[in-house]
Amino acid sequence: MTNPNVLVGINTGDDCAVYQITEELAIIQTVDYFTPIVDDPYDYGAIAVANALSDVYAMGAKPLFALNVVGFHTRGMPLEILIRMMKGGGDKAREAGVDIVGGHTIDDKEPKYGLSVTGVIKPGEIVYNSTAQVGDVLFLTKPLGVGILTTGIKRGTVSEAAIARGVEVMAALNRSASEAMVQVGVNACTDITGYGLLGHLGEMTRGSGVGARIHARAVPVMQAARDLIDADLNAVPGGSKNNLDFVRQFVNFDPSITEAERLILADAQTSGGLLISCPAGKADQMEQALKDAGTIIAARIGVMEAEDDTGRIDVVP
Ligand code: CO
Ligand code: CO
């Protein structure tokens, strides 16, 4: 990166790029899209948009407008599906106060949908994922288990009620959680997506030079996902198993933590919650602010316990 106006580029694992325009103003940019994870095109559209906006919220910024990124097989699939997808996405963007002002569609046998999002932030107010401090309390704003649940949906082993709950969790905007953390003032944040809780926490601990302690049984998990994995460890998608293999290099699991619990902590999420690293002295205020904001959960799941260059994570019961 040669341009000094690039405040956040590809060198860190942060969620978005940030480019400074003036002393007081930077633009923030991200792009995210994926293949369908639920059957209903409207829900898929809403989830894809909530997910794309999430990276902007994770950095404490305000999304302004977006462009659609679409793959669709126009000759092979009813146009109604595309219309429902766009409607779900458009309604979710409207809920976020974000205008979708254009976009691009290519012909693609497997549908794809997401957004390129542009937002603004004051350069001094960027919430990085690499600036956590020793003693911080870790908050999580959505339950885990989405990867297991969506795999169950593909295999036809999930009830309608559980699907509805999964859609509700994935389609929930991280906006109010983001606004709450900006108001309180926190040290670091990221959103939980494909690398799972432990993978994204590992980026945060390594980047920050701190170690973390996670209380596995304080981490909320969707009941349907827990039921699926308790019945069969193979309910977990391949990506989540790979995540667990990867995080074993920097995670110490207490021997009492079961394989199912480990897999859940590594489960790849779609449109997961924010993982917020908050100064201990503000933790009560943060918890109240998240509750007032109406986030799905406002769970204290652990602490940043010591300086540690390797970013080790201890998982205890
Ligand atoms: Co992210
Ligand atoms: Co992303």
Short mmCIF file of C-alpha atoms and ligand atoms in Angstrom, two decimals:
data_model
loop_
_atom_site.label_atom_id
_atom_site.label_comp_id
_atom_site.label_asym_id
_atom_site.label_seq_id
_atom_site.Cartn_x
_atom_site.Cartn_y
_atom_site.Cartn_z
CA MET A 1 0.00 0.00 0.00
CA THR A 2 1.72 3.21 -1.14
CA ASN A 3 -1.04 5.81 -0.73
CA PRO A 4 -1.01 7.25 2.81
CA ASN A 5 -4.74 7.93 2.57
CA VAL A 6 -5.36 4.17 2.74
CA LEU A 7 -5.95 3.86 6.48
CA VAL A 8 -7.01 0.21 6.33
CA GLY A 9 -5.92 -1.96 3.43
CA ILE A 10 -5.16 -5.63 2.92
CA ASN A 11 -2.27 -5.79 5.41
CA THR A 12 -4.47 -6.37 8.44
CA GLY A 13 -7.35 -8.79 8.76
CA ASP A 14 -9.83 -5.95 9.18
CA ASP A 15 -13.30 -6.25 7.75
CA CYS A 16 -13.27 -3.30 5.30
CA ALA A 17 -10.97 -0.96 3.44
CA VAL A 18 -10.88 2.63 4.71
CA TYR A 19 -9.69 5.61 2.67
CA GLN A 20 -9.22 9.03 4.21
CA ILE A 21 -10.71 11.98 2.28
CA THR A 22 -10.20 14.82 4.79
CA GLU A 23 -9.11 15.14 8.43
CA GLU A 24 -12.68 14.50 9.45
CA LEU A 25 -13.89 12.06 6.85
CA ALA A 26 -12.97 8.64 5.49
CA ILE A 27 -14.88 6.36 3.17
CA ILE A 28 -15.24 2.71 4.07
CA GLN A 29 -15.79 0.00 1.47
CA THR A 30 -16.52 -3.70 1.44
CA VAL A 31 -17.90 -6.37 -0.88
CA ASP A 32 -19.47 -9.67 0.13
CA TYR A 33 -21.63 -12.22 -1.68
CA PHE A 34 -22.40 -15.92 -1.49
CA THR A 35 -24.49 -18.79 -2.80
CA PRO A 36 -27.97 -19.55 -1.35
CA ILE A 37 -27.96 -20.90 2.19
CA VAL A 38 -31.73 -21.10 2.68
CA ASP A 39 -34.45 -22.19 0.23
CA ASP A 40 -36.61 -19.07 0.33
CA PRO A 41 -35.23 -16.47 -2.15
CA TYR A 42 -36.62 -13.55 -0.13
CA ASP A 43 -34.87 -14.74 3.05
CA TYR A 44 -31.67 -15.42 1.10
CA GLY A 45 -31.70 -11.85 -0.21
CA ALA A 46 -32.26 -10.38 3.25
CA ILE A 47 -29.46 -12.49 4.78
CA ALA A 48 -27.01 -11.63 1.97
CA VAL A 49 -27.60 -7.92 2.54
CA ALA A 50 -27.39 -8.13 6.35
CA ASN A 51 -24.13 -10.06 5.92
CA ALA A 52 -22.60 -7.57 3.46
CA LEU A 53 -23.45 -4.60 5.70
CA SER A 54 -22.05 -6.36 8.75
CA ASP A 55 -18.40 -5.66 7.90
CA VAL A 56 -19.15 -1.92 7.88
CA TYR A 57 -20.91 -2.16 11.24
CA ALA A 58 -18.02 -4.17 12.69
CA MET A 59 -15.74 -1.17 12.19
CA GLY A 60 -18.21 1.21 13.81
CA ALA A 61 -19.04 2.96 10.53
CA LYS A 62 -22.23 4.10 8.85
CA PRO A 63 -23.14 2.49 5.51
CA LEU A 64 -24.58 4.99 3.01
CA PHE A 65 -25.32 3.20 -0.25
CA ALA A 66 -24.64 -0.07 -2.01
CA LEU A 67 -24.45 -1.86 -5.35
CA ASN A 68 -25.97 -5.29 -5.98
CA VAL A 69 -23.61 -8.10 -7.00
CA VAL A 70 -25.71 -10.83 -8.63
CA GLY A 71 -25.22 -14.14 -10.39
CA PHE A 72 -28.38 -15.62 -11.90
CA HIS A 73 -29.24 -18.14 -14.61
CA THR A 74 -31.84 -16.09 -16.46
CA ARG A 75 -32.75 -18.81 -18.98
CA GLY A 76 -32.70 -21.70 -16.52
CA MET A 77 -34.64 -20.29 -13.57
CA PRO A 78 -37.95 -18.49 -13.13
CA LEU A 79 -37.45 -14.72 -13.03
CA GLU A 80 -39.75 -14.63 -10.01
CA ILE A 81 -36.92 -16.10 -7.92
CA LEU A 82 -34.61 -13.23 -8.86
CA ILE A 83 -37.35 -10.71 -8.11
CA ARG A 84 -37.96 -12.24 -4.65
CA MET A 85 -34.21 -12.28 -3.93
CA MET A 86 -33.92 -8.59 -4.85
CA LYS A 87 -37.01 -7.76 -2.82
CA GLY A 88 -35.59 -9.45 0.30
CA GLY A 89 -32.31 -7.61 -0.18
CA GLY A 90 -33.98 -4.29 -0.93
CA ASP A 91 -36.24 -4.47 2.11
CA LYS A 92 -33.27 -5.29 4.38
CA ALA A 93 -31.22 -2.42 2.92
CA ARG A 94 -34.17 -0.07 3.50
CA GLU A 95 -34.36 -1.22 7.12
CA ALA A 96 -30.69 -0.27 7.40
CA GLY A 97 -31.30 3.13 5.81
CA VAL A 98 -29.08 2.15 2.88
CA ASP A 99 -30.01 2.84 -0.75
CA ILE A 100 -29.15 0.23 -3.37
CA VAL A 101 -28.24 2.48 -6.28
CA GLY A 102 -27.22 0.01 -8.96
CA GLY A 103 -25.22 -3.12 -9.47
CA HIS A 104 -24.21 -5.80 -11.88
CA THR A 105 -25.65 -9.20 -12.85
CA ILE A 106 -23.90 -12.01 -14.65
CA ASP A 107 -25.35 -15.24 -16.01
CA ASP A 108 -24.47 -17.95 -13.53
CA LYS A 109 -25.90 -21.46 -13.07
CA GLU A 110 -25.61 -21.20 -9.30
CA PRO A 111 -27.24 -18.03 -7.91
CA LYS A 112 -25.02 -15.58 -6.07
CA TYR A 113 -26.00 -12.44 -4.26
CA GLY A 114 -24.45 -9.76 -2.13
CA LEU A 115 -23.46 -6.11 -2.07
CA SER A 116 -20.60 -3.75 -2.48
CA VAL A 117 -21.19 -1.25 0.33
CA THR A 118 -19.85 2.28 0.73
CA GLY A 119 -20.00 4.12 4.04
CA VAL A 120 -18.37 6.88 6.04
CA ILE A 121 -16.47 7.12 9.29
CA LYS A 122 -14.35 9.71 11.11
CA PRO A 123 -10.69 8.58 10.87
CA GLY A 124 -10.27 8.81 14.66
CA GLU A 125 -13.30 6.64 15.34
CA ILE A 126 -12.44 3.51 13.35
CA VAL A 127 -12.90 0.35 15.43
CA TYR A 128 -10.12 -2.03 14.34
CA ASN A 129 -9.99 -5.75 15.04
CA SER A 130 -6.34 -5.53 16.14
CA THR A 131 -6.48 -3.07 19.05
CA ALA A 132 -7.87 -5.17 21.90
CA GLN A 133 -6.27 -4.57 25.33
CA VAL A 134 -5.38 -6.87 28.20
CA GLY A 135 -8.31 -7.00 30.62
CA ASP A 136 -11.00 -6.37 27.98
CA VAL A 137 -14.30 -8.19 28.32
CA LEU A 138 -15.53 -9.99 25.18
CA PHE A 139 -19.16 -9.64 24.10
CA LEU A 140 -21.00 -11.61 21.43
CA THR A 141 -24.27 -10.32 19.93
CA LYS A 142 -25.67 -13.38 18.06
CA PRO A 143 -25.74 -17.08 19.02
CA LEU A 144 -23.53 -19.59 17.17
CA GLY A 145 -24.66 -22.64 15.20
CA VAL A 146 -25.71 -21.18 11.85
CA GLY A 147 -23.29 -23.35 9.86
CA ILE A 148 -24.60 -26.53 11.45
CA LEU A 149 -28.18 -25.36 10.99
CA THR A 150 -27.82 -24.46 7.29
CA THR A 151 -26.09 -27.80 6.63
CA GLY A 152 -29.09 -29.45 8.31
CA ILE A 153 -31.41 -27.46 6.04
CA LYS A 154 -29.56 -28.79 2.96
CA ARG A 155 -29.86 -32.35 4.33
CA GLY A 156 -33.53 -31.89 5.20
CA THR A 157 -33.06 -32.64 8.89
CA VAL A 158 -34.27 -29.33 10.34
CA SER A 159 -37.77 -28.31 11.45
CA GLU A 160 -39.60 -25.30 9.97
CA ALA A 161 -39.41 -23.55 13.34
CA ALA A 162 -35.65 -24.02 13.51
CA ILE A 163 -35.24 -22.72 9.96
CA ALA A 164 -37.31 -19.66 10.85
CA ARG A 165 -35.13 -19.02 13.91
CA GLY A 166 -31.97 -19.39 11.82
CA VAL A 167 -33.28 -16.92 9.25
CA GLU A 168 -34.20 -14.49 12.00
CA VAL A 169 -30.68 -14.66 13.46
CA MET A 170 -28.87 -14.39 10.12
CA ALA A 171 -31.07 -11.60 8.74
CA ALA A 172 -30.76 -9.46 11.88
CA LEU A 173 -28.70 -6.33 11.16
CA ASN A 174 -25.63 -5.67 13.31
CA ARG A 175 -26.51 -1.98 13.13
CA SER A 176 -27.85 -1.47 16.65
CA ALA A 177 -24.96 -3.46 18.15
CA SER A 178 -22.53 -1.28 16.21
CA GLU A 179 -24.18 1.95 17.31
CA ALA A 180 -24.15 0.72 20.92
CA MET A 181 -20.41 -0.06 20.87
CA VAL A 182 -19.59 3.29 19.25
CA GLN A 183 -21.62 5.08 21.89
CA VAL A 184 -19.88 3.19 24.73
CA GLY A 185 -16.39 3.35 23.18
CA VAL A 186 -14.66 -0.02 22.81
CA ASN A 187 -11.14 -1.21 21.97
CA ALA A 188 -11.76 -3.64 19.11
CA CYS A 189 -14.44 -5.45 17.13
CA THR A 190 -14.96 -7.91 14.31
CA ASP A 191 -17.95 -9.82 13.00
CA ILE A 192 -18.18 -13.61 13.14
CA THR A 193 -18.39 -15.19 9.70
CA GLY A 194 -16.65 -18.01 7.85
CA TYR A 195 -13.75 -18.68 10.24
CA GLY A 196 -16.07 -19.18 13.20
CA LEU A 197 -15.79 -17.62 16.64
CA LEU A 198 -12.33 -19.03 17.39
CA GLY A 199 -10.94 -18.15 13.95
CA HIS A 200 -12.07 -14.54 14.10
CA LEU A 201 -11.07 -14.21 17.75
CA GLY A 202 -7.65 -15.58 16.76
CA GLU A 203 -7.25 -12.76 14.20
CA MET A 204 -8.13 -10.32 16.96
CA THR A 205 -5.76 -11.77 19.59
CA ARG A 206 -2.81 -12.17 17.18
CA GLY A 207 -3.33 -8.70 15.72
CA SER A 208 -3.58 -7.18 19.19
CA GLY A 209 -0.76 -9.15 20.84
CA VAL A 210 -3.00 -10.46 23.59
CA GLY A 211 -4.23 -13.87 24.72
CA ALA A 212 -7.88 -14.64 25.41
CA ARG A 213 -9.82 -16.89 27.75
CA ILE A 214 -13.22 -18.07 26.50
CA HIS A 215 -15.86 -19.63 28.69
CA ALA A 216 -17.31 -22.21 26.31
CA ARG A 217 -20.51 -22.67 28.27
CA ALA A 218 -21.17 -18.93 28.35
CA VAL A 219 -21.32 -18.84 24.55
CA PRO A 220 -24.95 -18.94 23.38
CA VAL A 221 -25.77 -21.54 20.71
CA MET A 222 -29.01 -22.00 18.79
CA GLN A 223 -30.80 -24.97 20.33
CA ALA A 224 -31.51 -26.65 16.99
CA ALA A 225 -27.80 -26.60 16.11
CA ARG A 226 -26.90 -28.07 19.48
CA ASP A 227 -29.48 -30.83 19.00
CA LEU A 228 -28.13 -31.65 15.53
CA ILE A 229 -24.52 -31.98 16.66
CA ASP A 230 -25.41 -33.84 19.85
CA ALA A 231 -27.18 -36.41 17.66
CA ASP A 232 -24.35 -36.64 15.13
CA LEU A 233 -20.91 -34.98 15.04
CA ASN A 234 -21.10 -35.16 11.24
CA ALA A 235 -23.89 -32.56 11.32
CA VAL A 236 -21.05 -30.05 11.09
CA PRO A 237 -20.14 -28.69 7.63
CA GLY A 238 -16.69 -29.49 6.22
CA GLY A 239 -15.64 -25.85 6.48
CA SER A 240 -16.24 -25.85 10.23
CA LYS A 241 -14.16 -29.02 10.67
CA ASN A 242 -11.36 -27.33 8.71
CA ASN A 243 -11.72 -24.28 10.96
CA LEU A 244 -11.27 -26.46 14.04
CA ASP A 245 -8.18 -28.14 12.55
CA PHE A 246 -6.73 -24.69 11.85
CA VAL A 247 -7.42 -23.11 15.24
CA ARG A 248 -5.90 -26.04 17.18
CA GLN A 249 -2.46 -24.38 16.61
CA PHE A 250 -3.35 -21.44 18.85
CA VAL A 251 -6.25 -22.70 20.98
CA ASN A 252 -5.83 -24.67 24.24
CA PHE A 253 -8.99 -26.61 24.98
CA ASP A 254 -9.61 -27.66 28.56
CA PRO A 255 -9.91 -31.49 28.45
CA SER A 256 -13.51 -31.25 29.70
CA ILE A 257 -14.59 -29.41 26.52
CA THR A 258 -16.31 -31.97 24.29
CA GLU A 259 -15.65 -32.40 20.57
CA ALA A 260 -19.18 -31.10 19.89
CA GLU A 261 -18.46 -27.95 21.89
CA ARG A 262 -15.17 -27.45 20.05
CA LEU A 263 -16.86 -27.83 16.68
CA ILE A 264 -19.55 -25.31 17.61
CA LEU A 265 -16.92 -22.74 18.64
CA ALA A 266 -15.28 -23.24 15.23
CA ASP A 267 -18.55 -23.40 13.26
CA ALA A 268 -18.51 -21.22 10.13
CA GLN A 269 -21.17 -18.56 10.52
CA THR A 270 -23.06 -16.62 7.89
CA SER A 271 -24.01 -13.09 8.93
CA GLY A 272 -22.92 -13.78 12.51
CA GLY A 273 -22.86 -11.32 15.37
CA LEU A 274 -20.29 -8.77 16.45
CA LEU A 275 -17.44 -9.85 18.73
CA ILE A 276 -16.67 -6.76 20.81
CA SER A 277 -13.59 -6.24 22.98
CA CYS A 278 -14.66 -3.75 25.63
CA PRO A 279 -12.64 -2.19 28.46
CA ALA A 280 -13.56 -3.98 31.71
CA GLY A 281 -14.61 -0.72 33.35
CA LYS A 282 -17.26 -0.19 30.66
CA ALA A 283 -18.53 -3.79 30.53
CA ASP A 284 -21.72 -3.16 32.53
CA GLN A 285 -22.47 -0.11 30.40
CA MET A 286 -21.82 -2.14 27.24
CA GLU A 287 -24.12 -4.94 28.34
CA GLN A 288 -26.90 -2.46 29.09
CA ALA A 289 -26.35 -0.62 25.80
CA LEU A 290 -26.62 -3.89 23.84
CA LYS A 291 -29.79 -4.84 25.72
CA ASP A 292 -31.27 -1.40 25.06
CA ALA A 293 -30.30 -1.78 21.40
CA GLY A 294 -32.28 -5.03 21.27
CA THR A 295 -29.47 -7.27 20.03
CA ILE A 296 -30.41 -10.97 19.90
CA ILE A 297 -28.00 -11.69 22.74
CA ALA A 298 -25.57 -9.59 24.79
CA ALA A 299 -23.36 -12.38 26.11
CA ARG A 300 -20.09 -11.96 28.01
CA ILE A 301 -18.08 -14.88 26.71
CA GLY A 302 -14.57 -14.24 27.99
CA VAL A 303 -11.69 -11.84 28.58
CA MET A 304 -8.39 -10.77 27.05
CA GLU A 305 -6.16 -12.12 29.76
CA ALA A 306 -2.50 -11.29 29.06
CA GLU A 307 -0.04 -9.93 26.55
CA ASP A 308 0.86 -12.70 24.12
CA ASP A 309 2.47 -12.31 20.70
CA THR A 310 1.04 -15.60 19.48
CA GLY A 311 -2.53 -14.70 20.43
CA ARG A 312 -3.22 -17.91 22.33
CA ILE A 313 -6.80 -18.68 23.29
CA ASP A 314 -7.69 -20.78 26.33
CA VAL A 315 -11.11 -22.39 26.14
CA VAL A 316 -12.43 -23.36 29.56
CA PRO A 317 -15.85 -24.58 30.73
CO CO B 1 -16.14 -9.53 8.67
CO CO B 2 -16.69 -10.09 4.82
#
